[in-house]
mmCIF file of C-alpha atoms in Angstrom:
data_model
loop_
_atom_site.group_PDB
_atom_site.id
_atom_site.type_symbol
_atom_site.label_atom_id
_atom_site.label_comp_id
_atom_site.label_asym_id
_atom_site.label_seq_id
_atom_site.Cartn_x
_atom_site.Cartn_y
_atom_site.Cartn_z
ATOM 1 C CA UNK A 1 0.000 0.000 0.000
ATOM 2 C CA UNK A 2 2.923 2.363 0.684
ATOM 3 C CA UNK A 3 4.094 2.069 -2.937
ATOM 4 C CA UNK A 4 0.723 2.632 -4.609
ATOM 5 C CA UNK A 5 -1.417 5.704 -5.281
ATOM 6 C CA UNK A 6 -4.288 6.255 -2.863
ATOM 7 C CA UNK A 7 -7.455 4.301 -3.715
ATOM 8 C CA UNK A 8 -5.543 2.128 -6.186
ATOM 9 C CA UNK A 9 -7.393 -1.021 -7.188
ATOM 10 C CA UNK A 10 -5.307 -4.190 -7.086
ATOM 11 C CA UNK A 11 -5.849 -7.446 -8.970
ATOM 12 C CA UNK A 12 -3.740 -10.391 -7.798
ATOM 13 C CA UNK A 13 -2.943 -13.260 -10.148
ATOM 14 C CA UNK A 14 -1.506 -16.433 -8.628
ATOM 15 C CA UNK A 15 -1.827 -19.669 -10.654
ATOM 16 C CA UNK A 16 -0.826 -21.646 -7.542
ATOM 17 C CA UNK A 17 -3.606 -20.221 -5.364
ATOM 18 C CA UNK A 18 -6.148 -22.752 -4.078
ATOM 19 C CA UNK A 19 -8.971 -20.984 -5.921
ATOM 20 C CA UNK A 20 -7.009 -20.515 -9.123
ATOM 21 C CA UNK A 21 -7.925 -22.364 -12.287
ATOM 22 C CA UNK A 22 -4.236 -22.434 -13.191
ATOM 23 C CA UNK A 23 -4.759 -20.427 -16.353
ATOM 24 C CA UNK A 24 -2.172 -17.867 -17.519
ATOM 25 C CA UNK A 25 -2.900 -14.151 -17.572
ATOM 26 C CA UNK A 26 -3.320 -13.043 -21.176
ATOM 27 C CA UNK A 27 -2.395 -9.606 -22.520
ATOM 28 C CA UNK A 28 -6.038 -8.997 -23.412
ATOM 29 C CA UNK A 29 -6.908 -9.369 -19.707
ATOM 30 C CA UNK A 30 -4.631 -6.431 -18.889
ATOM 31 C CA UNK A 31 -6.286 -3.967 -21.239
ATOM 32 C CA UNK A 32 -7.712 -1.959 -18.362
ATOM 33 C CA UNK A 33 -4.766 -2.258 -15.966
ATOM 34 C CA UNK A 34 -2.436 0.721 -15.550
ATOM 35 C CA UNK A 35 0.482 -1.389 -14.358
ATOM 36 C CA UNK A 36 1.587 -4.985 -13.883
ATOM 37 C CA UNK A 37 3.947 -5.712 -10.987
ATOM 38 C CA UNK A 38 5.988 -8.896 -11.432
ATOM 39 C CA UNK A 39 6.675 -10.609 -8.098
ATOM 40 C CA UNK A 40 7.855 -14.003 -9.304
ATOM 41 C CA UNK A 41 11.123 -15.973 -9.082
ATOM 42 C CA UNK A 42 13.664 -15.240 -11.803
ATOM 43 C CA UNK A 43 13.116 -18.673 -13.343
ATOM 44 C CA UNK A 44 9.471 -17.796 -14.099
ATOM 45 C CA UNK A 45 10.084 -14.399 -15.657
ATOM 46 C CA UNK A 46 10.285 -15.586 -19.312
ATOM 47 C CA UNK A 47 6.944 -17.401 -19.112
ATOM 48 C CA UNK A 48 5.268 -14.543 -17.239
ATOM 49 C CA UNK A 49 6.493 -11.878 -19.654
ATOM 50 C CA UNK A 50 5.318 -13.942 -22.613
ATOM 51 C CA UNK A 51 1.894 -13.992 -20.946
ATOM 52 C CA UNK A 52 1.599 -10.284 -20.167
ATOM 53 C CA UNK A 53 3.594 -8.520 -22.902
ATOM 54 C CA UNK A 54 2.056 -8.060 -26.319
ATOM 55 C CA UNK A 55 4.769 -8.618 -28.915
ATOM 56 C CA UNK A 56 5.023 -6.143 -31.815
ATOM 57 C CA UNK A 57 3.810 -8.802 -34.256
ATOM 58 C CA UNK A 58 0.358 -9.131 -32.726
ATOM 59 C CA UNK A 59 -0.175 -5.720 -31.095
ATOM 60 C CA UNK A 60 -3.408 -4.003 -32.150
ATOM 61 C CA UNK A 61 -4.522 -7.052 -34.123
ATOM 62 C CA UNK A 62 -7.082 -8.760 -31.960
ATOM 63 C CA UNK A 63 -10.054 -8.359 -29.686
ATOM 64 C CA UNK A 64 -11.358 -11.467 -27.953
ATOM 65 C CA UNK A 65 -14.716 -9.799 -27.316
ATOM 66 C CA UNK A 66 -15.942 -8.996 -30.826
ATOM 67 C CA UNK A 67 -13.101 -10.137 -33.068
ATOM 68 C CA UNK A 68 -12.270 -6.630 -34.264
ATOM 69 C CA UNK A 69 -8.938 -4.848 -34.182
ATOM 70 C CA UNK A 70 -7.900 -3.152 -30.965
ATOM 71 C CA UNK A 71 -6.606 0.178 -32.224
ATOM 72 C CA UNK A 72 -7.116 1.745 -28.787
ATOM 73 C CA UNK A 73 -4.821 -0.712 -27.032
ATOM 74 C CA UNK A 74 -2.718 0.901 -24.279
ATOM 75 C CA UNK A 75 0.205 -1.063 -22.866
ATOM 76 C CA UNK A 76 0.350 -1.356 -19.079
ATOM 77 C CA UNK A 77 3.465 -0.319 -17.187
ATOM 78 C CA UNK A 78 5.581 -3.424 -16.574
ATOM 79 C CA UNK A 79 7.242 -3.115 -13.154
ATOM 80 C CA UNK A 80 9.987 -5.679 -12.708
ATOM 81 C CA UNK A 81 11.037 -5.778 -9.038
ATOM 82 C CA UNK A 82 13.335 -8.801 -9.306
ATOM 83 C CA UNK A 83 16.443 -8.970 -7.098
ATOM 84 C CA UNK A 84 18.637 -9.369 -10.194
ATOM 85 C CA UNK A 85 18.392 -6.977 -13.104
ATOM 86 C CA UNK A 86 20.377 -8.103 -16.161
ATOM 87 C CA UNK A 87 18.262 -11.243 -16.582
ATOM 88 C CA UNK A 88 14.764 -9.666 -16.661
ATOM 89 C CA UNK A 89 15.956 -6.735 -18.773
ATOM 90 C CA UNK A 90 17.421 -9.096 -21.371
ATOM 91 C CA UNK A 91 14.329 -11.323 -21.375
ATOM 92 C CA UNK A 92 11.980 -8.381 -21.974
ATOM 93 C CA UNK A 93 14.260 -6.981 -24.681
ATOM 94 C CA UNK A 94 14.049 -10.333 -26.491
ATOM 95 C CA UNK A 95 10.248 -9.981 -26.600
ATOM 96 C CA UNK A 96 10.071 -6.270 -27.372
ATOM 97 C CA UNK A 97 13.135 -4.019 -26.963
ATOM 98 C CA UNK A 98 10.914 -0.956 -27.420
ATOM 99 C CA UNK A 99 8.096 -1.798 -25.038
ATOM 100 C CA UNK A 100 6.797 1.697 -24.170
ATOM 101 C CA UNK A 101 6.158 1.420 -20.425
ATOM 102 C CA UNK A 102 8.891 -0.246 -18.359
ATOM 103 C CA UNK A 103 10.326 0.124 -14.871
ATOM 104 C CA UNK A 104 13.141 -2.243 -13.886
ATOM 105 C CA UNK A 105 13.852 -1.762 -10.191
ATOM 106 C CA UNK A 106 15.053 -3.531 -7.040
ATOM 107 C CA UNK A 107 13.556 -2.437 -3.704
ATOM 108 C CA UNK A 108 16.247 -2.983 -1.053
ATOM 109 C CA UNK A 109 13.702 -3.854 1.630
ATOM 110 C CA UNK A 110 11.031 -6.412 2.427
ATOM 111 C CA UNK A 111 7.451 -6.267 3.744
ATOM 112 C CA UNK A 112 8.561 -6.575 7.373
ATOM 113 C CA UNK A 113 10.661 -3.410 7.217
ATOM 114 C CA UNK A 114 7.957 -1.123 5.795
ATOM 115 C CA UNK A 115 5.041 -1.800 8.126
ATOM 116 C CA UNK A 116 4.993 1.864 9.158
ATOM 117 C CA UNK A 117 6.019 3.332 5.801
ATOM 118 C CA UNK A 118 8.757 3.441 3.206
ATOM 119 C CA UNK A 119 10.421 6.747 4.094
ATOM 120 C CA UNK A 120 14.192 6.358 4.148
ATOM 121 C CA UNK A 121 14.204 3.054 2.247
ATOM 122 C CA UNK A 122 16.083 2.610 -1.045
ATOM 123 C CA UNK A 123 14.971 1.462 -4.488
ATOM 124 C CA UNK A 124 17.541 0.825 -7.220
ATOM 125 C CA UNK A 125 16.303 1.722 -10.713
ATOM 126 C CA UNK A 126 18.216 0.238 -13.636
ATOM 127 C CA UNK A 127 15.901 1.183 -16.507
ATOM 128 C CA UNK A 128 12.809 3.335 -16.924
ATOM 129 C CA UNK A 129 10.745 4.179 -19.973
ATOM 130 C CA UNK A 130 7.408 5.911 -20.377
ATOM 131 C CA UNK A 131 5.197 8.433 -18.604
ATOM 132 C CA UNK A 132 3.755 5.913 -16.157
ATOM 133 C CA UNK A 133 7.215 4.936 -14.948
ATOM 134 C CA UNK A 134 8.037 8.586 -14.251
ATOM 135 C CA UNK A 135 4.748 9.010 -12.379
ATOM 136 C CA UNK A 136 5.460 6.017 -10.151
ATOM 137 C CA UNK A 137 8.976 7.233 -9.379
ATOM 138 C CA UNK A 138 7.643 10.700 -8.534
ATOM 139 C CA UNK A 139 5.125 9.094 -6.175
ATOM 140 C CA UNK A 140 7.815 7.012 -4.479
ATOM 141 C CA UNK A 141 10.007 10.048 -3.948
ATOM 142 C CA UNK A 142 7.053 11.899 -2.451
ATOM 143 C CA UNK A 143 6.645 8.991 -0.023
ATOM 144 C CA UNK A 144 10.265 9.418 1.085
ATOM 145 C CA UNK A 145 11.941 6.644 -0.894
ATOM 146 C CA UNK A 146 15.535 7.122 -2.003
ATOM 147 C CA UNK A 147 15.874 6.381 -5.735
ATOM 148 C CA UNK A 148 19.328 5.211 -6.842
ATOM 149 C CA UNK A 149 19.867 4.894 -10.601
ATOM 150 C CA UNK A 150 22.532 2.657 -12.145
ATOM 151 C CA UNK A 151 22.933 0.163 -14.969
ATOM 152 C CA UNK A 152 21.763 -3.423 -14.595
ATOM 153 C CA UNK A 153 25.370 -4.539 -15.039
ATOM 154 C CA UNK A 154 26.621 -2.370 -12.173
ATOM 155 C CA UNK A 155 23.724 -3.478 -9.968
ATOM 156 C CA UNK A 156 24.344 -7.182 -10.495
ATOM 157 C CA UNK A 157 28.097 -6.830 -10.123
ATOM 158 C CA UNK A 158 27.765 -5.063 -6.774
ATOM 159 C CA UNK A 159 24.910 -7.217 -5.484
ATOM 160 C CA UNK A 160 26.861 -10.393 -6.269
ATOM 161 C CA UNK A 161 28.984 -9.593 -3.234
ATOM 162 C CA UNK A 162 26.572 -7.492 -1.152
ATOM 163 C CA UNK A 163 23.588 -9.826 -1.396
ATOM 164 C CA UNK A 164 24.583 -13.144 -2.979
ATOM 165 C CA UNK A 165 27.642 -13.772 -0.803
ATOM 166 C CA UNK A 166 25.579 -12.871 2.276
ATOM 167 C CA UNK A 167 22.896 -15.365 1.243
ATOM 168 C CA UNK A 168 25.515 -18.057 0.569
ATOM 169 C CA UNK A 169 27.140 -17.555 3.973
ATOM 170 C CA UNK A 170 23.710 -17.678 5.569
ATOM 171 C CA UNK A 171 22.933 -20.954 3.793
ATOM 172 C CA UNK A 172 26.263 -22.451 4.942
ATOM 173 C CA UNK A 173 25.709 -21.271 8.518
ATOM 174 C CA UNK A 174 22.236 -22.785 8.474
ATOM 175 C CA UNK A 175 23.485 -26.090 7.038
ATOM 176 C CA UNK A 176 26.102 -26.222 9.806
ATOM 177 C CA UNK A 177 23.312 -25.890 12.378
ATOM 178 C CA UNK A 178 24.611 -22.720 14.010
ATOM 179 C CA UNK A 179 21.101 -21.447 14.766
ATOM 180 C CA UNK A 180 20.531 -24.479 16.996
ATOM 181 C CA UNK A 181 23.365 -23.321 19.278
ATOM 182 C CA UNK A 182 21.712 -20.047 20.272
ATOM 183 C CA UNK A 183 21.048 -21.284 23.842
ATOM 184 C CA UNK A 184 24.358 -23.104 24.278
ATOM 185 C CA UNK A 185 26.046 -22.016 27.513
ATOM 186 C CA UNK A 186 29.300 -21.572 25.612
ATOM 187 C CA UNK A 187 27.755 -19.304 22.961
ATOM 188 C CA UNK A 188 30.007 -16.341 22.203
ATOM 189 C CA UNK A 189 29.099 -12.897 20.810
ATOM 190 C CA UNK A 190 30.728 -13.943 17.539
ATOM 191 C CA UNK A 191 28.494 -17.008 17.367
ATOM 192 C CA UNK A 192 25.396 -14.885 17.891
ATOM 193 C CA UNK A 193 26.400 -12.749 14.896
ATOM 194 C CA UNK A 194 26.825 -15.911 12.810
ATOM 195 C CA UNK A 195 23.428 -17.136 14.015
ATOM 196 C CA UNK A 196 21.845 -13.926 12.729
ATOM 197 C CA UNK A 197 23.185 -14.787 9.266
ATOM 198 C CA UNK A 198 21.921 -18.374 9.590
ATOM 199 C CA UNK A 199 18.466 -17.088 10.523
ATOM 200 C CA UNK A 200 18.467 -14.999 7.345
ATOM 201 C CA UNK A 201 18.527 -18.254 5.379
ATOM 202 C CA UNK A 202 15.539 -19.532 7.350
ATOM 203 C CA UNK A 203 13.222 -16.622 6.607
ATOM 204 C CA UNK A 204 13.566 -16.392 2.827
ATOM 205 C CA UNK A 205 12.380 -18.928 0.265
ATOM 206 C CA UNK A 206 14.508 -21.269 -1.800
ATOM 207 C CA UNK A 207 13.139 -19.491 -4.879
ATOM 208 C CA UNK A 208 14.572 -16.174 -3.663
ATOM 209 C CA UNK A 209 17.908 -17.842 -2.911
ATOM 210 C CA UNK A 210 17.979 -19.292 -6.429
ATOM 211 C CA UNK A 211 17.096 -15.917 -7.948
ATOM 212 C CA UNK A 212 19.887 -14.080 -6.137
ATOM 213 C CA UNK A 213 22.577 -16.758 -6.462
ATOM 214 C CA UNK A 214 21.831 -18.567 -9.732
ATOM 215 C CA UNK A 215 20.536 -15.731 -11.950
ATOM 216 C CA UNK A 216 23.306 -13.207 -11.355
ATOM 217 C CA UNK A 217 26.165 -13.798 -13.828
ATOM 218 C CA UNK A 218 28.736 -12.360 -11.418
ATOM 219 C CA UNK A 219 28.023 -14.820 -8.604
ATOM 220 C CA UNK A 220 29.961 -17.625 -10.324
ATOM 221 C CA UNK A 221 33.193 -15.698 -9.763
ATOM 222 C CA UNK A 222 32.257 -14.998 -6.137
ATOM 223 C CA UNK A 223 31.672 -18.714 -5.482
ATOM 224 C CA UNK A 224 35.019 -19.538 -7.096
ATOM 225 C CA UNK A 225 36.664 -16.970 -4.826
ATOM 226 C CA UNK A 226 34.980 -18.502 -1.778
ATOM 227 C CA UNK A 227 36.273 -21.933 -2.797
ATOM 228 C CA UNK A 228 39.802 -20.570 -3.179
ATOM 229 C CA UNK A 229 39.635 -18.960 0.242
ATOM 230 C CA UNK A 230 38.402 -22.217 1.798
ATOM 231 C CA UNK A 231 41.445 -23.976 0.337
ATOM 232 C CA UNK A 232 43.696 -21.270 1.784
ATOM 233 C CA UNK A 233 42.119 -21.777 5.198
ATOM 234 C CA UNK A 234 42.528 -25.537 4.900
ATOM 235 C CA UNK A 235 46.190 -25.185 3.883
ATOM 236 C CA UNK A 236 46.846 -22.806 6.764
ATOM 237 C CA UNK A 237 45.831 -25.601 9.146
ATOM 238 C CA UNK A 238 48.403 -28.102 7.872
ATOM 239 C CA UNK A 239 51.123 -27.299 10.424
ATOM 240 C CA UNK A 240 48.706 -27.478 13.325
ATOM 241 C CA UNK A 241 47.192 -30.707 12.016
ATOM 242 C CA UNK A 242 50.637 -32.309 11.794
ATOM 243 C CA UNK A 243 51.345 -31.312 15.395
ATOM 244 C CA UNK A 244 48.017 -32.757 16.552
ATOM 245 C CA UNK A 245 48.667 -35.989 14.669
ATOM 246 C CA UNK A 246 52.123 -36.304 16.263
ATOM 247 C CA UNK A 247 50.563 -36.709 19.719
ATOM 248 C CA UNK A 248 47.609 -38.828 18.617
ATOM 249 C CA UNK A 249 44.930 -36.121 18.619
ATOM 250 C CA UNK A 250 44.311 -36.393 14.891
ATOM 251 C CA UNK A 251 44.400 -39.506 12.774
#
């Protein structure tokens, strides 16, 4: 509600909902919608965009109601709020590189952090096109949001370390069971900080983890760097391991 105009009417489409018939949303269904907000995992973006974006080849050439041409067709604003940006931008460009109403953005906050409002929060904008996109950005700035503009490439490169590495460390900490040690009598302040990272992995979905880690082209290099650093840590233990083995403490 904090990101929408007052009295905005919202239509929610979820094929997985219990009451859903599992049918895709067709472009013709969006003829009276001002904007379409995509809140799906990165893996589903190609299928969703093919559902909601009218390609140049068929635009203005159909009307499911009376079979006549739709010369008055107005494209909705496509708002892509995915946590990675190069992927959805490229997918949409493959369908229509000149789609008139587009806003590619990444809100750096979640629902829990904006219960009382969005003032002071940050939204990264990597591409904008059209009057509706400008209107939405003006509204967000009026609500106190900080708008940071950069290319999709710069966003993904920086977020590979800022967000993806954090998520990976959280997944590793969770796999190691650190969160289960929160009440251990030997728990140290350092452990409690590690537990906070492990708990991060517990509150987000696997789909979000996959989006952030698997659909950012710069994360591959970060994982390789993590592997190299693990080998350095392992090699730094060799002398100590030899000493332990010499007195029977390590086989």
